[in-house]
mmCIF file of C-alpha atoms and ligand atoms in Angstrom:
data_model
loop_
_atom_site.group_PDB
_atom_site.id
_atom_site.type_symbol
_atom_site.label_atom_id
_atom_site.label_comp_id
_atom_site.label_asym_id
_atom_site.label_seq_id
_atom_site.Cartn_x
_atom_site.Cartn_y
_atom_site.Cartn_z
ATOM 1 C CA MET I 1 -6.465 5.783 -12.949
ATOM 2 C CA PRO I 2 -5.092 3.987 -9.891
ATOM 3 C CA ASP I 3 -3.727 6.034 -7.011
ATOM 4 C CA VAL I 4 -1.211 3.283 -6.281
ATOM 5 C CA ALA I 5 0.387 0.839 -8.721
ATOM 6 C CA VAL I 6 2.145 -2.092 -7.056
ATOM 7 C CA VAL I 7 4.692 -3.939 -9.189
ATOM 8 C CA GLY I 8 4.962 -7.497 -7.902
ATOM 9 C CA GLY I 9 2.439 -9.519 -5.936
ATOM 10 C CA GLY I 10 4.498 -11.459 -3.382
ATOM 11 C CA PRO I 11 4.198 -10.784 0.366
ATOM 12 C CA ALA I 12 5.674 -7.276 0.047
ATOM 13 C CA GLY I 13 3.437 -6.083 -2.770
ATOM 14 C CA LEU I 14 0.266 -7.669 -1.444
ATOM 15 C CA SER I 15 0.863 -6.209 1.998
ATOM 16 C CA ALA I 16 1.267 -2.711 0.547
ATOM 17 C CA ALA I 17 -1.902 -3.165 -1.495
ATOM 18 C CA LEU I 18 -3.870 -4.460 1.483
ATOM 19 C CA PHE I 19 -3.248 -1.281 3.457
ATOM 20 C CA THR I 20 -3.739 1.221 0.621
ATOM 21 C CA ALA I 21 -6.889 -0.409 -0.771
ATOM 22 C CA LYS I 22 -8.400 -0.945 2.678
ATOM 23 C CA ASN I 23 -8.014 2.765 3.350
ATOM 24 C CA GLY I 24 -9.616 4.103 0.216
ATOM 25 C CA LEU I 25 -6.837 4.403 -2.348
ATOM 26 C CA GLU I 26 -7.491 2.877 -5.738
ATOM 27 C CA THR I 27 -4.858 0.172 -5.936
ATOM 28 C CA VAL I 28 -3.757 -2.201 -8.670
ATOM 29 C CA VAL I 29 -1.218 -5.026 -8.270
ATOM 30 C CA PHE I 30 0.628 -6.324 -11.339
ATOM 31 C CA ASP I 31 2.169 -9.746 -10.881
ATOM 32 C CA THR I 32 3.705 -12.602 -12.842
ATOM 33 C CA ASP I 33 3.276 -15.168 -10.018
ATOM 34 C CA GLU I 34 6.931 -16.184 -9.845
ATOM 35 C CA THR I 35 7.094 -15.531 -6.132
ATOM 36 C CA TRP I 36 9.565 -17.526 -4.062
ATOM 37 C CA MET I 37 6.608 -18.340 -1.846
ATOM 38 C CA HIS I 38 5.737 -21.235 -4.151
ATOM 39 C CA LYS I 39 8.949 -22.908 -2.896
ATOM 40 C CA ALA I 40 8.343 -22.177 0.778
ATOM 41 C CA HIS I 41 6.427 -23.591 3.718
ATOM 42 C CA LEU I 42 5.870 -21.141 6.547
ATOM 43 C CA PHE I 43 6.270 -22.032 10.203
ATOM 44 C CA ASN I 44 7.708 -18.599 11.028
ATOM 45 C CA TYR I 45 4.942 -16.146 10.117
ATOM 46 C CA PRO I 46 3.443 -14.946 13.421
ATOM 47 C CA GLY I 47 -0.231 -15.766 13.749
ATOM 48 C CA ILE I 48 -0.027 -18.669 11.302
ATOM 49 C CA ARG I 49 1.094 -21.993 12.767
ATOM 50 C CA SER I 50 1.819 -23.783 9.469
ATOM 51 C CA ILE I 51 0.919 -23.028 5.851
ATOM 52 C CA SER I 52 2.378 -23.789 2.438
ATOM 53 C CA GLY I 53 3.677 -20.756 0.597
ATOM 54 C CA SER I 54 1.234 -21.306 -2.274
ATOM 55 C CA GLU I 55 -1.721 -21.515 0.125
ATOM 56 C CA PHE I 56 -0.464 -18.346 1.813
ATOM 57 C CA MET I 57 -0.541 -16.638 -1.589
ATOM 58 C CA THR I 58 -4.099 -17.779 -2.307
ATOM 59 C CA VAL I 59 -5.360 -16.598 1.080
ATOM 60 C CA THR I 60 -3.522 -13.284 0.914
ATOM 61 C CA ARG I 61 -4.642 -12.487 -2.631
ATOM 62 C CA GLY I 62 -8.231 -13.116 -1.525
ATOM 63 C CA GLN I 63 -7.779 -10.900 1.521
ATOM 64 C CA VAL I 64 -6.365 -8.081 -0.603
ATOM 65 C CA ARG I 65 -9.179 -8.387 -3.144
ATOM 66 C CA ASP I 66 -11.730 -8.403 -0.301
ATOM 67 C CA ARG I 67 -10.400 -4.982 0.695
ATOM 68 C CA GLY I 68 -10.800 -3.593 -2.806
ATOM 69 C CA ALA I 69 -7.511 -3.987 -4.669
ATOM 70 C CA ASP I 70 -7.364 -5.084 -8.294
ATOM 71 C CA VAL I 71 -4.864 -7.985 -8.278
ATOM 72 C CA ARG I 72 -3.722 -9.017 -11.758
ATOM 73 C CA GLU I 73 -1.839 -12.282 -11.596
ATOM 74 C CA ASP I 74 -0.624 -12.369 -15.185
ATOM 75 C CA GLU I 75 0.280 -8.808 -16.200
ATOM 76 C CA GLU I 76 3.975 -8.019 -16.352
ATOM 77 C CA VAL I 77 5.259 -4.500 -15.899
ATOM 78 C CA THR I 78 7.738 -3.661 -18.639
ATOM 79 C CA ASP I 79 8.576 -0.059 -17.756
ATOM 80 C CA VAL I 80 7.977 2.633 -15.145
ATOM 81 C CA GLU I 81 8.594 6.274 -16.048
ATOM 82 C CA PRO I 82 8.204 9.355 -13.841
ATOM 83 C CA ILE I 83 5.811 11.986 -15.198
ATOM 84 C CA GLY I 84 7.113 15.555 -15.152
ATOM 85 C CA ASP I 85 4.611 17.077 -12.703
ATOM 86 C CA GLY I 86 4.407 14.068 -10.382
ATOM 87 C CA GLY I 87 3.280 10.488 -10.630
ATOM 88 C CA PHE I 88 4.338 7.710 -12.944
ATOM 89 C CA THR I 89 3.382 5.922 -16.113
ATOM 90 C CA VAL I 90 3.417 2.154 -15.701
ATOM 91 C CA GLU I 91 3.643 0.143 -18.902
ATOM 92 C CA THR I 92 2.608 -3.471 -18.897
ATOM 93 C CA THR I 93 2.272 -6.248 -21.416
ATOM 94 C CA ASP I 94 -1.411 -5.257 -21.733
ATOM 95 C CA ASP I 95 -1.673 -1.475 -21.378
ATOM 96 C CA ALA I 96 -0.262 1.702 -19.841
ATOM 97 C CA TYR I 97 -1.509 3.336 -16.652
ATOM 98 C CA ASP I 98 -0.782 6.557 -14.766
ATOM 99 C CA ALA I 99 -0.491 6.334 -10.981
ATOM 100 C CA ASP I 100 0.379 8.831 -8.245
ATOM 101 C CA TYR I 101 2.522 6.313 -6.353
ATOM 102 C CA VAL I 102 4.449 3.209 -7.389
ATOM 103 C CA VAL I 103 5.502 0.462 -5.001
ATOM 104 C CA LEU I 104 8.186 -1.809 -6.439
ATOM 105 C CA ALA I 105 7.981 -5.313 -4.956
ATOM 106 C CA THR I 106 9.675 -7.455 -7.573
ATOM 107 C CA GLY I 107 11.634 -9.703 -5.207
ATOM 108 C CA ALA I 108 15.321 -10.083 -5.980
ATOM 109 C CA ASP I 109 14.769 -8.718 -9.513
ATOM 110 C CA ARG I 110 15.881 -5.097 -9.302
ATOM 111 C CA SER I 111 15.851 -4.352 -13.031
ATOM 112 C CA ILE I 112 13.008 -1.816 -12.965
ATOM 113 C CA ALA I 113 14.727 0.076 -10.155
ATOM 114 C CA GLU I 114 17.950 0.045 -12.196
ATOM 115 C CA ASP I 115 16.120 1.417 -15.242
ATOM 116 C CA LEU I 116 14.718 4.213 -13.082
ATOM 117 C CA ALA I 117 18.273 5.025 -11.910
ATOM 118 C CA VAL I 118 17.324 5.148 -8.228
ATOM 119 C CA GLU I 119 20.172 5.123 -5.737
ATOM 120 C CA PHE I 120 21.574 1.728 -4.770
ATOM 121 C CA ALA I 121 23.508 0.780 -1.624
ATOM 122 C CA ASP I 122 27.036 -0.642 -1.769
ATOM 123 C CA ASP I 123 25.705 -4.191 -1.262
ATOM 124 C CA GLY I 124 23.652 -3.936 -4.466
ATOM 125 C CA THR I 125 20.251 -3.489 -2.825
ATOM 126 C CA VAL I 126 17.941 -0.575 -3.589
ATOM 127 C CA ASP I 127 18.667 2.233 -1.132
ATOM 128 C CA VAL I 128 15.510 3.218 0.763
ATOM 129 C CA ASP I 129 14.626 5.092 3.934
ATOM 130 C CA LEU I 130 12.723 3.614 6.884
ATOM 131 C CA ASP I 131 9.444 4.184 5.018
ATOM 132 C CA THR I 132 10.943 2.253 2.067
ATOM 133 C CA GLU I 133 10.854 5.358 -0.157
ATOM 134 C CA THR I 134 13.597 5.429 -2.800
ATOM 135 C CA SER I 135 15.648 8.412 -3.940
ATOM 136 C CA ILE I 136 12.709 9.282 -6.241
ATOM 137 C CA ASP I 137 9.722 10.878 -4.452
ATOM 138 C CA ASP I 138 6.616 8.671 -4.271
ATOM 139 C CA LEU I 139 8.504 5.642 -5.586
ATOM 140 C CA TYR I 140 8.886 2.878 -2.992
ATOM 141 C CA ALA I 141 10.900 -0.330 -3.023
ATOM 142 C CA THR I 142 10.059 -3.201 -0.696
ATOM 143 C CA GLY I 143 10.889 -6.786 0.202
ATOM 144 C CA ALA I 144 13.781 -8.832 -1.137
ATOM 145 C CA MET I 145 14.961 -6.041 -3.471
ATOM 146 C CA VAL I 146 15.961 -3.831 -0.528
ATOM 147 C CA ARG I 147 17.595 -6.568 1.539
ATOM 148 C CA ASP I 148 20.882 -8.351 1.100
ATOM 149 C CA GLU I 149 19.955 -11.628 2.805
ATOM 150 C CA GLU I 150 17.125 -10.981 5.284
ATOM 151 C CA TRP I 151 14.698 -12.788 3.043
ATOM 152 C CA GLN I 152 11.664 -13.742 5.115
ATOM 153 C CA ALA I 153 8.027 -13.358 4.216
ATOM 154 C CA VAL I 154 7.138 -11.446 7.371
ATOM 155 C CA ILE I 155 9.940 -8.930 6.747
ATOM 156 C CA ALA I 156 8.750 -8.404 3.170
ATOM 157 C CA ALA I 157 5.174 -7.909 4.381
ATOM 158 C CA GLY I 158 6.413 -5.377 6.923
ATOM 159 C CA ASP I 159 8.237 -3.446 4.207
ATOM 160 C CA GLY I 160 5.056 -3.303 2.130
ATOM 161 C CA ALA I 161 3.063 -2.058 5.102
ATOM 162 C CA SER I 162 5.663 0.675 5.743
ATOM 163 C CA ALA I 163 5.360 1.915 2.173
ATOM 164 C CA ALA I 164 1.566 1.948 2.386
ATOM 165 C CA LEU I 165 1.475 3.804 5.710
ATOM 166 C CA ASP I 166 3.793 6.479 4.298
ATOM 167 C CA ILE I 167 1.621 6.867 1.201
ATOM 168 C CA LEU I 168 -1.523 7.062 3.342
ATOM 169 C CA SER I 169 0.113 9.633 5.643
ATOM 170 C CA LYS I 170 1.003 11.792 2.638
ATOM 171 C CA GLU I 171 -2.539 11.537 1.300
ATOM 172 C CA LYS I 172 -4.201 12.294 4.668
ATOM 173 C CA GLY I 173 -1.731 15.095 5.509
ATOM 174 C CA GLU I 174 -0.919 13.629 8.945
ATOM 175 C CA HIS I 175 0.503 10.446 10.426
ATOM 176 C CA PHE I 176 -1.949 7.703 9.554
ATOM 177 C CA HIS I 177 -2.573 4.683 11.747
ATOM 178 C CA ASP I 178 -4.524 1.743 10.374
ATOM 179 C CA PHE I 179 -6.001 0.786 13.743
ATOM 180 C CA ASP I 180 -9.125 -1.341 13.909
ATOM 181 C CA VAL I 181 -10.692 -2.065 17.283
ATOM 182 C CA PRO I 182 -13.316 -4.688 18.149
ATOM 183 C CA ASP I 183 -16.214 -2.174 18.283
ATOM 184 C CA ASP I 184 -15.562 -1.213 14.642
ATOM 185 C CA VAL I 185 -15.363 -4.701 13.193
ATOM 186 C CA ALA I 186 -18.421 -5.760 11.250
HETATM 187 C C1 FAD B 1 13.344 -22.267 -1.152
HETATM 188 C C2 FAD B 1 12.838 -21.081 -0.375
HETATM 189 C C3 FAD B 1 12.271 -21.298 0.869
HETATM 190 C C4 FAD B 1 11.817 -20.228 1.637
HETATM 191 N N1 FAD B 1 11.285 -20.475 2.864
HETATM 192 C C5 FAD B 1 10.858 -19.448 3.636
HETATM 193 C C6 FAD B 1 10.305 -19.675 4.946
HETATM 194 O O1 FAD B 1 10.226 -20.822 5.410
HETATM 195 N N2 FAD B 1 9.879 -18.609 5.650
HETATM 196 C C7 FAD B 1 9.969 -17.318 5.180
HETATM 197 O O2 FAD B 1 9.560 -16.385 5.863
HETATM 198 N N3 FAD B 1 10.485 -17.082 3.954
HETATM 199 C C8 FAD B 1 10.936 -18.111 3.178
HETATM 200 N N4 FAD B 1 11.488 -17.862 1.934
HETATM 201 C C9 FAD B 1 11.664 -16.450 1.525
HETATM 202 C C10 FAD B 1 10.374 -15.791 1.032
HETATM 203 O O3 FAD B 1 9.805 -16.589 0.015
HETATM 204 C C11 FAD B 1 10.720 -14.389 0.550
HETATM 205 O O4 FAD B 1 11.271 -13.648 1.649
HETATM 206 C C12 FAD B 1 9.523 -13.626 0.033
HETATM 207 O O5 FAD B 1 8.861 -14.337 -0.985
HETATM 208 C C13 FAD B 1 9.971 -12.266 -0.511
HETATM 209 O O6 FAD B 1 8.815 -11.554 -0.832
HETATM 210 P P1 FAD B 1 8.818 -10.381 -1.920
HETATM 211 O O7 FAD B 1 7.413 -9.920 -1.970
HETATM 212 O O8 FAD B 1 9.893 -9.426 -1.636
HETATM 213 O O9 FAD B 1 9.241 -11.085 -3.299
HETATM 214 P P2 FAD B 1 8.623 -12.330 -4.059
HETATM 215 O O10 FAD B 1 7.841 -13.186 -3.124
HETATM 216 O O11 FAD B 1 9.729 -12.954 -4.825
HETATM 217 O O12 FAD B 1 7.551 -11.697 -5.054
HETATM 218 C C14 FAD B 1 7.933 -10.914 -6.162
HETATM 219 C C15 FAD B 1 6.801 -11.001 -7.183
HETATM 220 O O13 FAD B 1 7.025 -9.996 -8.172
HETATM 221 C C16 FAD B 1 6.692 -10.550 -9.441
HETATM 222 N N5 FAD B 1 7.363 -9.748 -10.469
HETATM 223 C C17 FAD B 1 8.704 -9.616 -10.674
HETATM 224 N N6 FAD B 1 8.920 -8.769 -11.693
HETATM 225 C C18 FAD B 1 7.699 -8.370 -12.136
HETATM 226 C C19 FAD B 1 7.277 -7.495 -13.181
HETATM 227 N N7 FAD B 1 8.144 -6.854 -13.969
HETATM 228 N N8 FAD B 1 5.943 -7.303 -13.370
HETATM 229 C C20 FAD B 1 5.044 -7.933 -12.561
HETATM 230 N N9 FAD B 1 5.396 -8.787 -11.567
HETATM 231 C C21 FAD B 1 6.714 -8.990 -11.363
HETATM 232 C C22 FAD B 1 7.157 -11.992 -9.349
HETATM 233 O O14 FAD B 1 6.517 -12.818 -10.297
HETATM 234 C C23 FAD B 1 6.739 -12.341 -7.916
HETATM 235 O O15 FAD B 1 5.431 -12.879 -7.851
HETATM 236 C C24 FAD B 1 11.939 -18.913 1.152
HETATM 237 C C25 FAD B 1 12.466 -18.695 -0.127
HETATM 238 C C26 FAD B 1 12.935 -19.761 -0.869
HETATM 239 C C27 FAD B 1 13.544 -19.497 -2.219
#
């Protein structure tokens, strides 16, 4: 059973998965590979001078897998349901899974959030707090689905990281910082 199920594998979802998997949470990413990134070329992602969006996806998926996440590029999520005593059941085209946390990262497609009846803002985006948590505990929404027009890859990745840090802080029972320093790096 995964600790964290990420729905959508664009920059937001992969970023969330990178942090949670790297820090010991069993993490699965379900994706249908319809990310806008396949239409983009990035000159505005700090640390990367120039990269096609598709190449960015290949590199980032590899990075996330390197850190232990299970990234499924062709498994669509069809339903997410809260479980009475906490956690969620995630139904996909292949199977059903229980997870303690769900991170929604489905781009501009907000249909799963609508089905879950989370609160929406007046502009039609999913209403989240600074940690990207929705009105349902342990359910996060990240990236294009929580933004009216600020659609940039680095912003989506930041949203995913915020969700992951909040999940990790809950799990560790204190504010968690994913700090690596040169002495630690193998
Ligand atoms: C033409 C164009 C050019 C762009 N150029 C730039 C640029 O130069 N620089 C920049 O920073 N940004 C650019 N962007 C914006 C950038 O692509 C987005 O900000 C970014 O992709 C949003 O990331 P996301 O993770 O929120 O959503 P997405 O990248 O859209 O990823 C969502 C993922 O969720 C998957 N998904 C959806 N529903 C399900 C489901 N039910 N089950 C499983 N998977 C699901 C989709 O298949 C998709 O892979 C551009 C966008 C476009 C359209």
